[in-house]
Amino acid sequence: MNASIVNGRMKPLILITNDDSIEAPGLHRLVEIAAEFGDVIAVAPKYPQSGQSSAISVEKPLRINQTDDYSGARMFTVSGTPVDCVKLALNAIVPRHPDLLLSGINHGSNSGNAITYSGTMGAVLEGCTNGIVSVGFSLCHHSIKADFSLSAPLVRDIVARVLANGLPDYTALNVNIPARVVPAGSKVCRAARGHWSEEFVRYTDPAGKPFYMLSGRFVNEEPDMTDTDEYWLSQGYVSVVPVTPDQTAARYIESLSQTFTI
Amino acid sequence: MNASIVNGRMKPLILITNDDSIEAPGLHRLVEIAAEFGDVIAVAPKYPQSGQSSAISVEKPLRINQTDDYSGARMFTVSGTPVDCVKLALNAIVPRHPDLLLSGINHGSNSGNAITYSGTMGAVLEGCTNGIVSVGFSLCHHSIKADFSLSAPLVRDIVARVLANGLPDYTALNVNIPARVVPAGSKVCRAARGHWSEEFVRYTDPAGKPFYMLSGRFVNEEPDMTDTDEYWLSQGYVSVVPVTPDQTAARYIESLSQTFTI
């Protein structure tokens, strides 16, 4: 019997990637969960790609390497960004169009505006642009030793519901998981708006010249709003934010037409 | 008299960046135009950053170098991405909050979905997130020798209108300019939806191992729609798309709550 056929039905093909690299424990936890639902192929960056957003490798050769299977999944590395991983997976690795793309589980939060910089979510938006139901998972804990077991049942439940129900056209999910607690449940909400302050630490090199390292503190500009991901995470819930690759601010097209039609 | 005060009024401070690097002719054309309207500081990547999206440099030292003034503007390089340039400019270079951020003029289009990957637009979204009125300009011609003179009057007009009218909250503009024609005018519209096909060329290295280079062809999924940037560009118009850093698909929050509230 072909491994991908169960009870006469094709098992779903699940493509998994992340931005923390093939070595990340969060990726392995996600592969284990996904393997309960379908045939899994993981295509992850060879090296960590945090903060790579939707970056693509222009004018740079990319290589694919297959590594040891894990939990029944075929595992590949790509020498590029998370979006490179998705593009190369679709063009050169998967045997057919995946039914689901999962990205993560990221070591660190991707809530609020942080989605903009997130390689985890860059991969999700790329899947969505290619017509694949896509979900990103992030645990609000940066440690490589973070404990994913507390949230595993909820991740499993969300994967099951996505497979059963699909998602609206051109829409993906950004799922963030609170750290160090058993989640109280999950809430569908919007991304909190914020910005970063004190973004750099200034150093002086041995030659007396300055250099800067990115640091920064997220400033939630809507701390009193109870419909945001930041709010629900602070209450111990998993936040589920529907996101779209379409960045057009459609509601302003008409009013701006008066000023910018030349 | 302080150079930034004219007729008793403060001249606007205009921050300029791009993703093609400090060397790009498109950046210099934009500095020349902006210098007609205010005090200009350019902070551009030291090396080309096409396709860098909203990527940030994590765990990497960044350096700032001041180069020769150009057209009355102070010019700086940053050894990172376009978003790094904006963040470092705001944290370590500009004397006060800029009144306007301009990015470009990019050598190559950033229309349709391509905004997702665009370093030019990554910088614009970063400006917008930091509360700065921000506009990205891209010429639909990749050559480093592209002729920007045909579109200069329209770019100047858009800069004047943005300075006079501002933009709605949390909204920036993505301006694309058709190649090799005097623009017929400008139209405010939405980004066409599409995807890329045939995205890689496969090579074999001297050792017999395969590698891949990004290539690809944009497939407009809405070729019959006349309200998109791709349509108006094909008609010889400058496209003006309002964009927002907020990627929440707000219209689906209610319906998805039924499935994903656990």
PDB file of C-alpha atoms in Angstrom, chain A residues 45-257:
ATOM      1  CA  PRO A  45      16.958  26.851   6.256  1.00  0.00           C
ATOM      2  CA  LYS A  46      20.410  25.392   6.737  1.00  0.00           C
ATOM      3  CA  TYR A  47      21.324  28.344   8.989  1.00  0.00           C
ATOM      4  CA  PRO A  48      19.196  30.510  11.333  1.00  0.00           C
ATOM      5  CA  GLN A  49      17.192  33.182   9.503  1.00  0.00           C
ATOM      6  CA  SER A  50      15.501  35.169  12.238  1.00  0.00           C
ATOM      7  CA  GLY A  51      14.391  38.607  11.094  1.00  0.00           C
ATOM      8  CA  GLN A  52      14.544  37.671   7.408  1.00  0.00           C
ATOM      9  CA  SER A  53      10.928  38.668   6.744  1.00  0.00           C
ATOM     10  CA  SER A  54       9.983  37.785   3.133  1.00  0.00           C
ATOM     11  CA  ALA A  55      13.562  38.198   1.897  1.00  0.00           C
ATOM     12  CA  ILE A  56      14.589  36.215  -1.182  1.00  0.00           C
ATOM     13  CA  SER A  57      18.094  35.378  -2.356  1.00  0.00           C
ATOM     14  CA  VAL A  58      18.804  37.394  -5.490  1.00  0.00           C
ATOM     15  CA  GLU A  59      21.872  36.534  -7.579  1.00  0.00           C
ATOM     16  CA  LYS A  60      22.941  33.887  -5.057  1.00  0.00           C
ATOM     17  CA  PRO A  61      23.192  30.151  -5.742  1.00  0.00           C
ATOM     18  CA  LEU A  62      20.947  28.009  -3.545  1.00  0.00           C
ATOM     19  CA  ARG A  63      21.600  24.409  -2.638  1.00  0.00           C
ATOM     20  CA  ILE A  64      19.252  21.702  -1.415  1.00  0.00           C
ATOM     21  CA  ASN A  65      20.475  18.908   0.838  1.00  0.00           C
ATOM     22  CA  GLN A  66      18.446  15.958   2.075  1.00  0.00           C
ATOM     23  CA  THR A  67      19.190  14.947   5.661  1.00  0.00           C
ATOM     24  CA  ASP A  68      18.000  12.037   7.827  1.00  0.00           C
ATOM     25  CA  ASP A  69      14.255  11.401   8.004  1.00  0.00           C
ATOM     26  CA  TYR A  70      12.644  12.490  11.255  1.00  0.00           C
ATOM     27  CA  SER A  71       9.443  11.050  12.674  1.00  0.00           C
ATOM     28  CA  GLY A  72       8.592   9.602   9.255  1.00  0.00           C
ATOM     29  CA  ALA A  73       9.119  12.947   7.499  1.00  0.00           C
ATOM     30  CA  ARG A  74      11.554  13.622   4.700  1.00  0.00           C
ATOM     31  CA  MET A  75      13.884  16.451   5.769  1.00  0.00           C
ATOM     32  CA  PHE A  76      15.723  18.926   3.523  1.00  0.00           C
ATOM     33  CA  THR A  77      17.858  22.013   4.064  1.00  0.00           C
ATOM     34  CA  VAL A  78      18.100  25.020   1.764  1.00  0.00           C
ATOM     35  CA  SER A  79      21.036  27.436   1.943  1.00  0.00           C
ATOM     36  CA  GLY A  80      18.765  30.485   1.947  1.00  0.00           C
ATOM     37  CA  THR A  81      15.865  32.283   3.580  1.00  0.00           C
ATOM     38  CA  PRO A  82      12.513  30.864   4.710  1.00  0.00           C
ATOM     39  CA  VAL A  83      10.859  32.171   1.523  1.00  0.00           C
ATOM     40  CA  ASP A  84      13.629  30.556  -0.538  1.00  0.00           C
ATOM     41  CA  CYS A  85      12.765  27.301   1.268  1.00  0.00           C
ATOM     42  CA  VAL A  86       9.100  27.522   0.271  1.00  0.00           C
ATOM     43  CA  LYS A  87       9.840  28.516  -3.314  1.00  0.00           C
ATOM     44  CA  LEU A  88      12.429  25.777  -3.801  1.00  0.00           C
ATOM     45  CA  ALA A  89      10.215  23.217  -2.068  1.00  0.00           C
ATOM     46  CA  LEU A  90       7.377  23.973  -4.482  1.00  0.00           C
ATOM     47  CA  ASN A  91       9.604  24.109  -7.557  1.00  0.00           C
ATOM     48  CA  ALA A  92      12.062  21.289  -6.917  1.00  0.00           C
ATOM     49  CA  ILE A  93      11.134  19.075  -3.965  1.00  0.00           C
ATOM     50  CA  VAL A  94       7.462  18.272  -3.315  1.00  0.00           C
ATOM     51  CA  PRO A  95       5.805  15.622  -5.522  1.00  0.00           C
ATOM     52  CA  ARG A  96       2.499  17.567  -5.655  1.00  0.00           C
ATOM     53  CA  HIS A  97       0.898  20.798  -4.437  1.00  0.00           C
ATOM     54  CA  PRO A  98       0.909  20.649  -0.606  1.00  0.00           C
ATOM     55  CA  ASP A  99      -2.446  20.679   1.175  1.00  0.00           C
ATOM     56  CA  LEU A 100      -1.026  22.576   4.121  1.00  0.00           C
ATOM     57  CA  LEU A 101       2.058  24.631   4.985  1.00  0.00           C
ATOM     58  CA  LEU A 102       3.118  24.952   8.619  1.00  0.00           C
ATOM     59  CA  SER A 103       5.943  27.230   9.741  1.00  0.00           C
ATOM     60  CA  GLY A 104       7.640  27.083  13.141  1.00  0.00           C
ATOM     61  CA  ILE A 105       7.256  26.437  15.922  1.00  0.00           C
ATOM     62  CA  ASN A 106       9.302  29.621  16.239  1.00  0.00           C
ATOM     63  CA  HIS A 107      11.524  30.145  19.256  1.00  0.00           C
ATOM     64  CA  GLY A 108      10.250  33.633  20.123  1.00  0.00           C
ATOM     65  CA  SER A 109       7.064  35.617  19.628  1.00  0.00           C
ATOM     66  CA  ASN A 110       5.809  36.999  16.324  1.00  0.00           C
ATOM     67  CA  SER A 111       2.905  38.990  17.723  1.00  0.00           C
ATOM     68  CA  GLY A 112       1.877  42.576  17.042  1.00  0.00           C
ATOM     69  CA  ASN A 113       3.812  44.310  14.258  1.00  0.00           C
ATOM     70  CA  ALA A 114       6.670  41.836  14.589  1.00  0.00           C
ATOM     71  CA  ILE A 115       5.113  39.811  11.796  1.00  0.00           C
ATOM     72  CA  THR A 116       6.682  42.361   9.446  1.00  0.00           C
ATOM     73  CA  TYR A 117      10.192  41.136  10.261  1.00  0.00           C
ATOM     74  CA  SER A 118       9.380  37.501  10.863  1.00  0.00           C
ATOM     75  CA  GLY A 119      10.954  34.848   8.683  1.00  0.00           C
ATOM     76  CA  THR A 120       8.474  32.367  10.139  1.00  0.00           C
ATOM     77  CA  MET A 121       5.621  34.471   8.788  1.00  0.00           C
ATOM     78  CA  GLY A 122       7.449  35.325   5.561  1.00  0.00           C
ATOM     79  CA  ALA A 123       7.260  31.605   4.746  1.00  0.00           C
ATOM     80  CA  VAL A 124       3.559  31.536   5.664  1.00  0.00           C
ATOM     81  CA  LEU A 125       2.729  34.492   3.407  1.00  0.00           C
ATOM     82  CA  GLU A 126       4.676  32.812   0.593  1.00  0.00           C
ATOM     83  CA  GLY A 127       2.615  29.654   1.016  1.00  0.00           C
ATOM     84  CA  CYS A 128      -0.567  31.727   0.977  1.00  0.00           C
ATOM     85  CA  THR A 129       0.514  33.576  -2.185  1.00  0.00           C
ATOM     86  CA  ASN A 130       0.950  30.162  -3.805  1.00  0.00           C
ATOM     87  CA  GLY A 131      -2.549  29.078  -2.866  1.00  0.00           C
ATOM     88  CA  ILE A 132      -1.607  26.825   0.044  1.00  0.00           C
ATOM     89  CA  VAL A 133      -3.496  26.869   3.355  1.00  0.00           C
ATOM     90  CA  SER A 134      -0.720  28.180   5.627  1.00  0.00           C
ATOM     91  CA  VAL A 135      -0.225  28.642   9.366  1.00  0.00           C
ATOM     92  CA  GLY A 136       2.687  29.996  11.399  1.00  0.00           C
ATOM     93  CA  PHE A 137       3.281  29.009  15.029  1.00  0.00           C
ATOM     94  CA  SER A 138       5.462  30.933  17.472  1.00  0.00           C
ATOM     95  CA  LEU A 139       6.143  30.305  21.141  1.00  0.00           C
ATOM     96  CA  CYS A 140       6.698  33.491  23.137  1.00  0.00           C
ATOM     97  CA  HIS A 141       9.958  32.208  24.561  1.00  0.00           C
ATOM     98  CA  HIS A 142      13.314  32.687  22.852  1.00  0.00           C
ATOM     99  CA  SER A 143      15.249  29.890  24.504  1.00  0.00           C
ATOM    100  CA  ILE A 144      16.393  27.011  22.334  1.00  0.00           C
ATOM    101  CA  LYS A 145      15.391  24.863  25.322  1.00  0.00           C
ATOM    102  CA  ALA A 146      11.832  26.231  25.447  1.00  0.00           C
ATOM    103  CA  ASP A 147       9.202  23.723  26.567  1.00  0.00           C
ATOM    104  CA  PHE A 148       6.739  23.069  23.727  1.00  0.00           C
ATOM    105  CA  SER A 149       4.862  20.294  25.530  1.00  0.00           C
ATOM    106  CA  LEU A 150       2.441  22.627  27.352  1.00  0.00           C
ATOM    107  CA  SER A 151       1.067  23.928  24.055  1.00  0.00           C
ATOM    108  CA  ALA A 152       1.268  20.745  21.955  1.00  0.00           C
ATOM    109  CA  PRO A 153      -2.409  19.765  22.453  1.00  0.00           C
ATOM    110  CA  LEU A 154      -3.592  23.187  21.262  1.00  0.00           C
ATOM    111  CA  VAL A 155      -1.241  23.188  18.269  1.00  0.00           C
ATOM    112  CA  ARG A 156      -2.558  19.731  17.359  1.00  0.00           C
ATOM    113  CA  ASP A 157      -6.149  20.956  17.669  1.00  0.00           C
ATOM    114  CA  ILE A 158      -5.512  23.995  15.440  1.00  0.00           C
ATOM    115  CA  VAL A 159      -3.830  21.826  12.775  1.00  0.00           C
ATOM    116  CA  ALA A 160      -6.831  19.465  12.845  1.00  0.00           C
ATOM    117  CA  ARG A 161      -9.297  22.341  12.468  1.00  0.00           C
ATOM    118  CA  VAL A 162      -7.336  23.945   9.629  1.00  0.00           C
ATOM    119  CA  LEU A 163      -7.226  20.635   7.766  1.00  0.00           C
ATOM    120  CA  ALA A 164     -10.956  20.091   8.314  1.00  0.00           C
ATOM    121  CA  ASN A 165     -12.127  23.625   7.496  1.00  0.00           C
ATOM    122  CA  GLY A 166      -9.497  25.272   5.325  1.00  0.00           C
ATOM    123  CA  LEU A 167      -9.065  29.041   5.412  1.00  0.00           C
ATOM    124  CA  PRO A 168     -10.609  31.938   3.484  1.00  0.00           C
ATOM    125  CA  ASP A 169      -9.086  32.871   0.139  1.00  0.00           C
ATOM    126  CA  TYR A 170      -5.723  34.691   0.369  1.00  0.00           C
ATOM    127  CA  THR A 171      -5.733  34.395   4.161  1.00  0.00           C
ATOM    128  CA  ALA A 172      -3.291  32.618   6.482  1.00  0.00           C
ATOM    129  CA  LEU A 173      -3.015  32.328  10.258  1.00  0.00           C
ATOM    130  CA  ASN A 174      -0.414  33.732  12.641  1.00  0.00           C
ATOM    131  CA  VAL A 175      -0.590  31.710  15.861  1.00  0.00           C
ATOM    132  CA  ASN A 176       1.321  32.844  18.948  1.00  0.00           C
ATOM    133  CA  ILE A 177       1.568  30.741  22.088  1.00  0.00           C
ATOM    134  CA  PRO A 178       2.139  32.169  25.584  1.00  0.00           C
ATOM    135  CA  ALA A 179       5.295  31.034  27.377  1.00  0.00           C
ATOM    136  CA  ARG A 180       5.546  28.806  30.416  1.00  0.00           C
ATOM    137  CA  VAL A 181       1.807  28.190  30.882  1.00  0.00           C
ATOM    138  CA  VAL A 182      -0.793  25.699  29.735  1.00  0.00           C
ATOM    139  CA  PRO A 183      -2.786  27.947  27.347  1.00  0.00           C
ATOM    140  CA  ALA A 184      -6.180  28.985  28.698  1.00  0.00           C
ATOM    141  CA  GLY A 185      -7.586  28.482  25.173  1.00  0.00           C
ATOM    142  CA  SER A 186      -7.271  30.313  21.861  1.00  0.00           C
ATOM    143  CA  LYS A 187      -8.745  33.593  20.614  1.00  0.00           C
ATOM    144  CA  VAL A 188      -9.048  34.926  17.063  1.00  0.00           C
ATOM    145  CA  CYS A 189      -7.958  38.556  17.144  1.00  0.00           C
ATOM    146  CA  ARG A 190      -6.021  41.269  15.319  1.00  0.00           C
ATOM    147  CA  ALA A 191      -2.329  42.180  15.523  1.00  0.00           C
ATOM    148  CA  ALA A 192      -1.605  44.921  18.058  1.00  0.00           C
ATOM    149  CA  ARG A 193      -0.056  48.019  16.619  1.00  0.00           C
ATOM    150  CA  GLY A 194       3.229  49.134  18.068  1.00  0.00           C
ATOM    151  CA  HIS A 195       6.774  50.168  17.359  1.00  0.00           C
ATOM    152  CA  TRP A 196      10.228  49.591  18.824  1.00  0.00           C
ATOM    153  CA  SER A 197      12.183  51.937  21.041  1.00  0.00           C
ATOM    154  CA  GLU A 198      15.851  52.030  22.096  1.00  0.00           C
ATOM    155  CA  GLU A 199      16.558  49.908  19.084  1.00  0.00           C
ATOM    156  CA  PHE A 200      20.350  49.810  19.119  1.00  0.00           C
ATOM    157  CA  VAL A 201      23.233  49.433  21.512  1.00  0.00           C
ATOM    158  CA  ARG A 202      26.277  51.448  20.448  1.00  0.00           C
ATOM    159  CA  TYR A 203      29.722  49.891  20.835  1.00  0.00           C
ATOM    160  CA  THR A 204      33.248  51.069  20.132  1.00  0.00           C
ATOM    161  CA  ASP A 205      35.545  48.681  18.296  1.00  0.00           C
ATOM    162  CA  PRO A 206      39.247  48.200  19.145  1.00  0.00           C
ATOM    163  CA  ALA A 207      40.156  50.866  16.546  1.00  0.00           C
ATOM    164  CA  GLY A 208      37.907  53.404  18.281  1.00  0.00           C
ATOM    165  CA  LYS A 209      35.151  53.293  15.652  1.00  0.00           C
ATOM    166  CA  PRO A 210      31.486  52.879  16.557  1.00  0.00           C
ATOM    167  CA  PHE A 211      29.238  49.994  15.565  1.00  0.00           C
ATOM    168  CA  TYR A 212      25.663  49.151  16.459  1.00  0.00           C
ATOM    169  CA  MET A 213      23.772  46.001  17.406  1.00  0.00           C
ATOM    170  CA  LEU A 214      20.020  45.656  17.092  1.00  0.00           C
ATOM    171  CA  SER A 215      18.224  45.487  20.415  1.00  0.00           C
ATOM    172  CA  GLY A 216      14.937  47.245  21.106  1.00  0.00           C
ATOM    173  CA  ARG A 217      11.803  47.004  23.152  1.00  0.00           C
ATOM    174  CA  PHE A 218       8.320  46.600  21.648  1.00  0.00           C
ATOM    175  CA  VAL A 219       6.009  49.446  22.622  1.00  0.00           C
ATOM    176  CA  ASN A 220       2.368  48.371  22.337  1.00  0.00           C
ATOM    177  CA  GLU A 221       0.511  51.476  21.175  1.00  0.00           C
ATOM    178  CA  GLU A 222      -2.836  49.950  22.124  1.00  0.00           C
ATOM    179  CA  PRO A 223      -2.320  48.632  25.679  1.00  0.00           C
ATOM    180  CA  ASP A 224      -5.975  49.215  26.617  1.00  0.00           C
ATOM    181  CA  MET A 225      -7.495  47.371  23.650  1.00  0.00           C
ATOM    182  CA  THR A 226      -8.862  43.897  24.392  1.00  0.00           C
ATOM    183  CA  ASP A 227      -9.175  42.683  20.787  1.00  0.00           C
ATOM    184  CA  THR A 228      -5.450  42.338  20.057  1.00  0.00           C
ATOM    185  CA  ASP A 229      -3.010  39.444  20.119  1.00  0.00           C
ATOM    186  CA  GLU A 230      -0.859  41.203  22.711  1.00  0.00           C
ATOM    187  CA  TYR A 231      -3.862  41.409  25.042  1.00  0.00           C
ATOM    188  CA  TRP A 232      -4.888  37.767  24.725  1.00  0.00           C
ATOM    189  CA  LEU A 233      -1.298  36.528  25.078  1.00  0.00           C
ATOM    190  CA  SER A 234      -1.030  38.544  28.295  1.00  0.00           C
ATOM    191  CA  GLN A 235      -4.130  36.702  29.523  1.00  0.00           C
ATOM    192  CA  GLY A 236      -2.553  33.306  28.855  1.00  0.00           C
ATOM    193  CA  TYR A 237      -4.396  32.554  25.606  1.00  0.00           C
ATOM    194  CA  VAL A 238      -3.063  31.436  22.259  1.00  0.00           C
ATOM    195  CA  SER A 239      -3.622  34.267  19.737  1.00  0.00           C
ATOM    196  CA  VAL A 240      -4.840  33.387  16.237  1.00  0.00           C
ATOM    197  CA  VAL A 241      -4.544  36.321  13.809  1.00  0.00           C
ATOM    198  CA  PRO A 242      -5.809  35.989  10.229  1.00  0.00           C
ATOM    199  CA  VAL A 243      -3.273  37.658   7.933  1.00  0.00           C
ATOM    200  CA  THR A 244      -3.087  38.378   4.222  1.00  0.00           C
ATOM    201  CA  PRO A 245      -0.234  39.033   1.790  1.00  0.00           C
ATOM    202  CA  ASP A 246      -2.306  41.896   0.331  1.00  0.00           C
ATOM    203  CA  GLN A 247      -0.992  45.118   1.866  1.00  0.00           C
ATOM    204  CA  THR A 248      -3.255  47.470  -0.102  1.00  0.00           C
ATOM    205  CA  ALA A 249      -5.040  49.902   2.236  1.00  0.00           C
ATOM    206  CA  ALA A 250      -8.204  49.545   0.143  1.00  0.00           C
ATOM    207  CA  ARG A 251     -10.360  51.844   2.251  1.00  0.00           C
ATOM    208  CA  TYR A 252      -8.238  54.864   1.303  1.00  0.00           C
ATOM    209  CA  ILE A 253      -8.199  54.351  -2.469  1.00  0.00           C
ATOM    210  CA  GLU A 254     -11.181  56.617  -3.046  1.00  0.00           C
ATOM    211  CA  SER A 255     -10.142  59.485  -0.780  1.00  0.00           C
ATOM    212  CA  LEU A 256      -6.532  59.433  -1.979  1.00  0.00           C
ATOM    213  CA  SER A 257      -7.699  59.459  -5.597  1.00  0.00           C
TER     214      SER A 257
END
